[in-house]
Amino acid sequence: MRALRPMIPLRMVSKRLISKTVNLRVPISTNPAMKFPCLDRLEQISEELKQRNGERAELPDSVESGKRGNEDPVYGNVKSGFELFHSYEPLFLDYCGVLPNFQIAYETWGKLNEDKSNAILIHTGLSASSHAHSSPLNKNPGWWEDFIGPNNKALDTNKWFLICTNVLGGCYGSTGPSSLDPADNLPYATRFPMLSVHDIIRAQNRLIKEKFGISKLYCSLGSSLGGMQSLCYGQLFPNEVQRVVSVSGCARSHPTSIAMRHAQRQVLMADPNWNRGFYYNTKEFPNRIPPHVGLKLSREIATISYRSGPEWESRFGSERIDDEKSPVLCSDFLIESYLDHQGQKFALEYDANSMLYLSKAMDLFDLSQSNLNRSAMKREHARMLFEANKLNTTCEEILQPPKRKKSRTTSEDEVRKDLVEGMKSLRDLNVLIIGVKSDALMPHWQQRGIYEVLGGDNNHKAIHIELQESQSLFGHDTFLLDQENVGGNIGKFLCNDL
Amino acid sequence: MRALRPMIPLRMVSKRLISKTVNLRVPISTNPAMKFPCLDRLEQISEELKQRNGERAELPDSVESGKRGNEDPVYGNVKSGFELFHSYEPLFLDYCGVLPNFQIAYETWGKLNEDKSNAILIHTGLSASSHAHSSPLNKNPGWWEDFIGPNNKALDTNKWFLICTNVLGGCYGSTGPSSLDPADNLPYATRFPMLSVHDIIRAQNRLIKEKFGISKLYCSLGSSLGGMQSLCYGQLFPNEVQRVVSVSGCARSHPTSIAMRHAQRQVLMADPNWNRGFYYNTKEFPNRIPPHVGLKLSREIATISYRSGPEWESRFGSERIDDEKSPVLCSDFLIESYLDHQGQKFALEYDANSMLYLSKAMDLFDLSQSNLNRSAMKREHARMLFEANKLNTTCEEILQPPKRKKSRTTSEDEVRKDLVEGMKSLRDLNVLIIGVKSDALMPHWQQRGIYEVLGGDNNHKAIHIELQESQSLFGHDTFLLDQENVGGNIGKFLCNDL
C-alpha cells in the first residue's frame, strides 16, 4: 500500500479507501503498517481445520479410544502399532477421582525370559508415545531409537525385555482426557479426574502383573517425567523391582519448574478454542477445532526450558534471519524461528488436555511421606464414593475447610525429613541418579538432592552421576541425545558395571 | 451439580437438563467437571471493560497525547505530574522509520548547578515511568524511592540534579504506539516505527541539550533496559557524559533472553483483542478493549525471568495454597498465585503495544560497530524517503534481497571484535558495571563480558562488581531492591570513592 498524500486526516479521505478487513489498514500513515505473516498462518490453519471438520461430519460420537488416532486428523497424530492392555477394575486416584476402567498402550522389544527376570519398564517424558524404538508393527524410528537395539546399544534387546507405555492421561492410545467417559460416552475433556504420577505408576503396575505376570522388574527406568515415574515405582513397589534409573528427575517439583509449566498451561487455557477443555468434536458440536495456537505457544515456552543458553549461543548466537530487513514482531531472530518451528510441529500432534493434566501431575509430584498419607486417604474416599454410587461428587465437601496462605509454612528441613521418610523404601534398591549441569528445568542440584535423601555416600547401593557442561550443553533434553554419557552409563549400571 | 444416575448415555437424558452455557456442562459424568474461576474472572474483566467503553462513548478521536492518561481508564494508569518536552524536528530511526515529531515525559529532582555539571540522567527498565521518586507534583512513591533523596541516599538530591524520562515508545507520557500519528491523527498502533535503544537515547539527548542546555552529563545511569541505554549514551555521545553506570545490562542480547521475550510477545499477539495492534478506541471503533489477557500472561512469563529460583524456594517452596483441596488448573501453588497476581496488576496498567516495541528493542540491542554502521545507513535512507515525501514506504524495497539462514554465520570471536570496535568510545569514560549472580535474564557473565570488552583489568577507568548469591537472591530485579549493594556502590562511584 502506497501513501496517497501524507498528513491528511483520515476523515477527509474517501471511505472506500479504507480496507474492509478485520484489521483497520489505514492507507495513510507516516510509516508503513507492520505485517504479521505468523498470525496469517495461524488463521489459515484454523480455517483448514474447520474445513476438515466439514469433510468428516459423519464421524460418530463414540470412537473407540484405542483406534481414534486413525480417524482423527486433528491432534491425533497417534503412532499406530502399539498393543492395548485393558483394565476393568476401577482405579481410585490420589486426588479423589476414579477411572471406572482404563487402557494402556504399550510396545515391547526383546524377549521375556523363562523366569521373567529380564524385564525393564521404560517410562516416558510428558509428550512421548510408547514408541521408544521401531518395531515390525511400526517401522518409524522411536524417540530412543539409538539407545535401544541388539548388541552395542545401551539397552541390549538380546539381553533385556523392554516395555514402554504411553502414560495414563496421554493421547497415544492410553486412557486420557480425549477418551470417552463411560458415564455418557462423550469425551472426558476436563471432566477427566486429576492424575498424580503415582496414579500413572499404579496403572502401569497392573499391566506388568496382569498382562505379563512379572512379579519383579529388573529395572524401572526413565528421564524427566519418566525419571519421576521411575523413582515412584520403586517407592510404591520396592519388592517388585530390582533397580531404578532416574535421569533428570526430582523427588519433588521446584517452584521454578512449576512456574514454567504454569505459564504453559495458562497460555493454552487462554486460547478461545480450548473452550474449557471441550474442544473435541462430537455429533452435537461438530465444528470445534483444537486450541492449536495455545498449544503452539505453550510448547515454545516449554522448549525454552528444555534446552540451554550455551547451546543456543553456539547454534544461533544473537543473529537475525536477515540483518538487512526491518525487524518484525513475528519470528525475526534465528532462535525465534527455531522456537516457532518447535511449537508448530507440536501444535497439531498432541492433545492439549493431555498436556494440561500431565504437566499438572509433574507440578504435584512429591515423594514425601505426608503426600503418601494424604493421597491414601483420598483414594479411600474415592472408593467410598464410588461404591455408594455417588459419582460426580467432589471430595472437598466432607474434608476440612481450606487454609489459605501466602508464603510457605514448612521449612526446607521439614520437607527434607518428610522426603527421607517417604523414600525409605528406595534405599534398599540399586538406584542410579543422573543429573545434567546445563539443565534449567530440573537443575542438577535436584538430582544431587535425591542422592542425598537416599543416604548419599553412606548408601553403597545408590550411584550419582553429574554430567558437566563440557559433556553436554543440551540441558534437560540431554537424555534424548547423549548416547555416550546417558546411554553408556545406564548400560553399564544394568550390567552392574558402574 | 449432582449426578442423576450414572452410566446413562447422555442422549437418554432429557434435553432440558443440559446447561445452556457456552461450555457443555454434562450433568452426568464419572467425576465432576473442573471449574475455572480464573477464566471466569478474565471474562468478567472483559465485560467490565466493554461497559466502560459505553460510558465514555463521547471520547474524541484526538486525545492530546500527554494528557491521555487522565482520560483513559483502560491501560492508561499513567502517572501524572511529569513535564513534557516537545521536539518538532523529525527523528530518523535506526530501522528506517521516522517520527515527524515526538514528546518526552520527564521528571527532575535536586537542582541544576550554575555550570550545569551535576546532572545525572536515570534510564528506566522496560515498564517504568519517569516517576523514580515522589515529588510535589506527584506524591506517590517512585520506583527508586529509597535510592533517591537528600543526605544519606545513594543518589543525593542535595548534590545531584536527577533527570528521569519515560522512554520513547513507552506509554507514560512519551510518544509511543498509543500516540497519534500526525498523518491521520489516529493512534499509531502497529504503524509505529520499529525503535532501537539508540533511537531512545538520541531522543533523550535532545531533551538534555535543547531543554536543559546541558553539554556534558555528570553520569548516565540505569539498570536492565536502562543499563543498555546507559552504555548506549556513552557510546553515542562520549564527549557529553563523564561517567556511565550500567546495572544488569549487556552489550548485546543473548539468545535465551530473546527467547524469553519472544514468548511474551507471541502470547500477547495471540490475544484476539490485540487485533494486530489496533485495540485503541476511536470514534470509528468505540468498542475495542485492550488485550488484557495476553498482557497478563506475557507479564507472568516476564516475571519468571525477573526473579530467581532460590528466592522462590525460600518464599513459597513447592507448597499449594491448600493441600486438602483437589488440585485445579487455575492457580493452585503459592508460586502460581504470585505470578497470577503480578500479571493481573500489570495487565490493566501498561500499554500492550509499548511492551511489544520496547521488548523488541531489547532483543535488537547491539553495541557492535557493524550495527552502528548498518543503522547509520538506514537512518540516512529514512531521511531521504522523508525529504522526498515518500512516507509509508518500506526500506526493503531498495535494499539487497534477504539472505535466509538457519544457524549463525559469525563466530563468537568475530562478534567480540565487533563489540570491541563499537564500544571503543566508552573506554575513555569512567564506567561502573554491576552484575548479579542470581540474574537469569541478563546473566552475570554478560556484565563481565562488558567489562572485558572495555579492556578489563587493563582499563583503570572501568570497575566491575559482581553480587554473589549470598548478597542477593532477587535475580534480575535486584536493582529495584538492593539499596546496600546496588545503591551503595553507585553512590560511592559517583563520589569517586570506589
PDB file of C-alpha atoms in Angstrom, chain A residues 335-472:
ATOM      1  CA  ILE A 335      16.294 -18.513  17.931  1.00  0.00           C
ATOM      2  CA  GLU A 336      12.734 -17.298  17.358  1.00  0.00           C
ATOM      3  CA  SER A 337      12.416 -19.198  14.142  1.00  0.00           C
ATOM      4  CA  TYR A 338      13.612 -22.342  15.970  1.00  0.00           C
ATOM      5  CA  LEU A 339      11.043 -21.893  18.766  1.00  0.00           C
ATOM      6  CA  ASP A 340       8.310 -21.184  16.260  1.00  0.00           C
ATOM      7  CA  HIS A 341       9.119 -24.374  14.385  1.00  0.00           C
ATOM      8  CA  GLN A 342       9.191 -26.485  17.568  1.00  0.00           C
ATOM      9  CA  GLY A 343       5.831 -25.094  18.645  1.00  0.00           C
ATOM     10  CA  GLN A 344       4.153 -25.537  15.287  1.00  0.00           C
ATOM     11  CA  LYS A 345       5.330 -29.141  14.969  1.00  0.00           C
ATOM     12  CA  PHE A 346       3.745 -29.998  18.306  1.00  0.00           C
ATOM     13  CA  ALA A 347       0.536 -28.000  17.954  1.00  0.00           C
ATOM     14  CA  LEU A 348      -1.295 -30.404  15.681  1.00  0.00           C
ATOM     15  CA  GLU A 349       0.250 -33.600  17.035  1.00  0.00           C
ATOM     16  CA  TYR A 350      -0.539 -33.621  20.699  1.00  0.00           C
ATOM     17  CA  ASP A 351      -3.754 -33.406  22.659  1.00  0.00           C
ATOM     18  CA  ALA A 352      -3.941 -30.124  24.580  1.00  0.00           C
ATOM     19  CA  ASN A 353      -5.818 -31.589  27.538  1.00  0.00           C
ATOM     20  CA  SER A 354      -3.255 -34.378  27.922  1.00  0.00           C
ATOM     21  CA  MET A 355      -0.586 -31.708  28.131  1.00  0.00           C
ATOM     22  CA  LEU A 356      -2.516 -29.907  30.861  1.00  0.00           C
ATOM     23  CA  TYR A 357      -3.127 -32.970  33.007  1.00  0.00           C
ATOM     24  CA  LEU A 358       0.389 -34.382  32.718  1.00  0.00           C
ATOM     25  CA  SER A 359       2.029 -31.005  33.225  1.00  0.00           C
ATOM     26  CA  LYS A 360      -0.033 -30.609  36.390  1.00  0.00           C
ATOM     27  CA  ALA A 361       0.890 -34.121  37.558  1.00  0.00           C
ATOM     28  CA  MET A 362       4.545 -33.071  37.290  1.00  0.00           C
ATOM     29  CA  ASP A 363       3.911 -29.985  39.436  1.00  0.00           C
ATOM     30  CA  LEU A 364       2.191 -32.143  42.039  1.00  0.00           C
ATOM     31  CA  PHE A 365       4.941 -34.770  42.098  1.00  0.00           C
ATOM     32  CA  ASP A 366       6.099 -35.329  45.658  1.00  0.00           C
ATOM     33  CA  LEU A 367       7.718 -38.443  47.144  1.00  0.00           C
ATOM     34  CA  SER A 368       7.240 -37.285  50.731  1.00  0.00           C
ATOM     35  CA  GLN A 369       5.589 -39.409  53.394  1.00  0.00           C
ATOM     36  CA  SER A 370       2.926 -36.804  54.129  1.00  0.00           C
ATOM     37  CA  ASN A 371       1.919 -36.829  50.469  1.00  0.00           C
ATOM     38  CA  LEU A 372       1.645 -40.632  50.539  1.00  0.00           C
ATOM     39  CA  ASN A 373      -0.551 -40.446  53.636  1.00  0.00           C
ATOM     40  CA  ARG A 374      -2.767 -37.697  52.286  1.00  0.00           C
ATOM     41  CA  SER A 375      -3.372 -39.405  48.986  1.00  0.00           C
ATOM     42  CA  ALA A 376      -4.045 -42.787  50.609  1.00  0.00           C
ATOM     43  CA  MET A 377      -6.874 -41.096  52.466  1.00  0.00           C
ATOM     44  CA  LYS A 378      -8.249 -39.528  49.303  1.00  0.00           C
ATOM     45  CA  ARG A 379      -8.119 -42.766  47.332  1.00  0.00           C
ATOM     46  CA  GLU A 380     -10.049 -44.429  50.109  1.00  0.00           C
ATOM     47  CA  HIS A 381     -12.528 -41.606  49.972  1.00  0.00           C
ATOM     48  CA  ALA A 382     -12.920 -42.048  46.214  1.00  0.00           C
ATOM     49  CA  ARG A 383     -13.549 -45.751  46.716  1.00  0.00           C
ATOM     50  CA  MET A 384     -16.245 -44.983  49.282  1.00  0.00           C
ATOM     51  CA  LEU A 385     -17.995 -42.519  46.985  1.00  0.00           C
ATOM     52  CA  PHE A 386     -17.788 -44.907  44.053  1.00  0.00           C
ATOM     53  CA  GLU A 387     -19.159 -47.828  45.999  1.00  0.00           C
ATOM     54  CA  ALA A 388     -22.002 -45.687  47.285  1.00  0.00           C
ATOM     55  CA  ASN A 389     -22.652 -44.822  43.636  1.00  0.00           C
ATOM     56  CA  LYS A 390     -22.022 -41.131  44.356  1.00  0.00           C
ATOM     57  CA  LEU A 391     -20.281 -40.211  41.181  1.00  0.00           C
ATOM     58  CA  ASN A 392     -19.755 -36.671  40.067  1.00  0.00           C
ATOM     59  CA  THR A 393     -19.202 -35.579  43.644  1.00  0.00           C
ATOM     60  CA  THR A 394     -16.276 -33.501  44.754  1.00  0.00           C
ATOM     61  CA  CYS A 395     -14.267 -34.761  47.660  1.00  0.00           C
ATOM     62  CA  GLU A 396     -13.938 -31.371  49.286  1.00  0.00           C
ATOM     63  CA  GLU A 397     -17.431 -31.467  50.586  1.00  0.00           C
ATOM     64  CA  ILE A 398     -16.549 -33.618  53.554  1.00  0.00           C
ATOM     65  CA  LEU A 399     -12.932 -32.656  54.026  1.00  0.00           C
ATOM     66  CA  GLN A 400     -11.734 -29.873  56.286  1.00  0.00           C
ATOM     67  CA  PRO A 401     -12.206 -26.254  55.190  1.00  0.00           C
ATOM     68  CA  PRO A 402      -9.464 -24.600  53.113  1.00  0.00           C
ATOM     69  CA  LYS A 403      -6.493 -22.986  54.808  1.00  0.00           C
ATOM     70  CA  ARG A 404      -5.353 -20.094  52.660  1.00  0.00           C
ATOM     71  CA  LYS A 405      -1.789 -18.882  52.950  1.00  0.00           C
ATOM     72  CA  LYS A 406       0.602 -16.593  51.121  1.00  0.00           C
ATOM     73  CA  SER A 407       4.020 -17.966  51.997  1.00  0.00           C
ATOM     74  CA  ARG A 408       5.449 -21.348  52.874  1.00  0.00           C
ATOM     75  CA  THR A 409       4.518 -22.922  56.185  1.00  0.00           C
ATOM     76  CA  THR A 410       7.035 -25.760  56.346  1.00  0.00           C
ATOM     77  CA  SER A 411      10.815 -25.277  56.486  1.00  0.00           C
ATOM     78  CA  GLU A 412      13.242 -26.734  53.960  1.00  0.00           C
ATOM     79  CA  ASP A 413      14.468 -29.036  56.705  1.00  0.00           C
ATOM     80  CA  GLU A 414      10.972 -30.352  57.438  1.00  0.00           C
ATOM     81  CA  VAL A 415      10.445 -31.022  53.727  1.00  0.00           C
ATOM     82  CA  ARG A 416      13.736 -32.910  53.584  1.00  0.00           C
ATOM     83  CA  LYS A 417      12.822 -35.097  56.549  1.00  0.00           C
ATOM     84  CA  ASP A 418       9.433 -35.795  55.013  1.00  0.00           C
ATOM     85  CA  LEU A 419      11.176 -36.937  51.817  1.00  0.00           C
ATOM     86  CA  VAL A 420      13.672 -39.113  53.707  1.00  0.00           C
ATOM     87  CA  GLU A 421      10.727 -40.848  55.367  1.00  0.00           C
ATOM     88  CA  GLY A 422       8.726 -41.171  52.151  1.00  0.00           C
ATOM     89  CA  MET A 423      11.677 -42.513  50.154  1.00  0.00           C
ATOM     90  CA  LYS A 424      12.966 -45.011  52.666  1.00  0.00           C
ATOM     91  CA  SER A 425      11.700 -47.970  50.630  1.00  0.00           C
ATOM     92  CA  LEU A 426      14.003 -46.866  47.796  1.00  0.00           C
ATOM     93  CA  ARG A 427      17.123 -47.216  49.962  1.00  0.00           C
ATOM     94  CA  ASP A 428      17.144 -50.998  49.590  1.00  0.00           C
ATOM     95  CA  LEU A 429      17.248 -50.842  45.800  1.00  0.00           C
ATOM     96  CA  ASN A 430      20.130 -50.291  43.408  1.00  0.00           C
ATOM     97  CA  VAL A 431      19.500 -46.760  42.204  1.00  0.00           C
ATOM     98  CA  LEU A 432      21.268 -44.733  39.507  1.00  0.00           C
ATOM     99  CA  ILE A 433      20.639 -40.984  39.510  1.00  0.00           C
ATOM    100  CA  ILE A 434      21.882 -38.912  36.576  1.00  0.00           C
ATOM    101  CA  GLY A 435      21.831 -35.119  36.575  1.00  0.00           C
ATOM    102  CA  VAL A 436      22.894 -32.630  33.932  1.00  0.00           C
ATOM    103  CA  LYS A 437      24.666 -29.385  34.815  1.00  0.00           C
ATOM    104  CA  SER A 438      23.144 -27.459  31.896  1.00  0.00           C
ATOM    105  CA  ASP A 439      19.552 -28.489  32.792  1.00  0.00           C
ATOM    106  CA  ALA A 440      17.455 -25.426  33.711  1.00  0.00           C
ATOM    107  CA  LEU A 441      14.139 -27.232  34.183  1.00  0.00           C
ATOM    108  CA  MET A 442      15.194 -29.897  36.663  1.00  0.00           C
ATOM    109  CA  PRO A 443      18.517 -28.471  37.816  1.00  0.00           C
ATOM    110  CA  HIS A 444      21.439 -30.735  38.724  1.00  0.00           C
ATOM    111  CA  TRP A 445      21.119 -29.958  42.418  1.00  0.00           C
ATOM    112  CA  GLN A 446      17.718 -31.647  42.431  1.00  0.00           C
ATOM    113  CA  GLN A 447      19.322 -34.950  41.369  1.00  0.00           C
ATOM    114  CA  ARG A 448      22.066 -34.470  43.924  1.00  0.00           C
ATOM    115  CA  GLY A 449      19.221 -33.909  46.387  1.00  0.00           C
ATOM    116  CA  ILE A 450      17.659 -37.280  45.528  1.00  0.00           C
ATOM    117  CA  TYR A 451      21.011 -38.950  46.063  1.00  0.00           C
ATOM    118  CA  GLU A 452      21.448 -37.274  49.437  1.00  0.00           C
ATOM    119  CA  VAL A 453      17.941 -38.153  50.587  1.00  0.00           C
ATOM    120  CA  LEU A 454      18.750 -41.777  49.688  1.00  0.00           C
ATOM    121  CA  GLY A 455      21.722 -41.661  52.044  1.00  0.00           C
ATOM    122  CA  GLY A 456      24.351 -40.214  49.714  1.00  0.00           C
ATOM    123  CA  ASP A 457      27.836 -41.636  50.096  1.00  0.00           C
ATOM    124  CA  ASN A 458      26.631 -43.741  53.017  1.00  0.00           C
ATOM    125  CA  ASN A 459      24.363 -45.735  50.730  1.00  0.00           C
ATOM    126  CA  HIS A 460      26.532 -48.066  48.636  1.00  0.00           C
ATOM    127  CA  LYS A 461      23.521 -49.052  46.528  1.00  0.00           C
ATOM    128  CA  ALA A 462      22.982 -45.503  45.218  1.00  0.00           C
ATOM    129  CA  ILE A 463      25.090 -44.036  42.418  1.00  0.00           C
ATOM    130  CA  HIS A 464      25.019 -40.389  41.365  1.00  0.00           C
ATOM    131  CA  ILE A 465      26.446 -39.095  38.084  1.00  0.00           C
ATOM    132  CA  GLU A 466      26.504 -35.410  37.181  1.00  0.00           C
ATOM    133  CA  LEU A 467      27.199 -34.508  33.562  1.00  0.00           C
ATOM    134  CA  GLN A 468      29.315 -31.380  33.292  1.00  0.00           C
ATOM    135  CA  GLU A 469      28.844 -28.623  30.725  1.00  0.00           C
ATOM    136  CA  SER A 470      31.899 -29.954  28.906  1.00  0.00           C
ATOM    137  CA  GLN A 471      29.952 -33.222  28.448  1.00  0.00           C
ATOM    138  CA  SER A 472      26.568 -31.861  27.462  1.00  0.00           C
TER     139      SER A 472
END
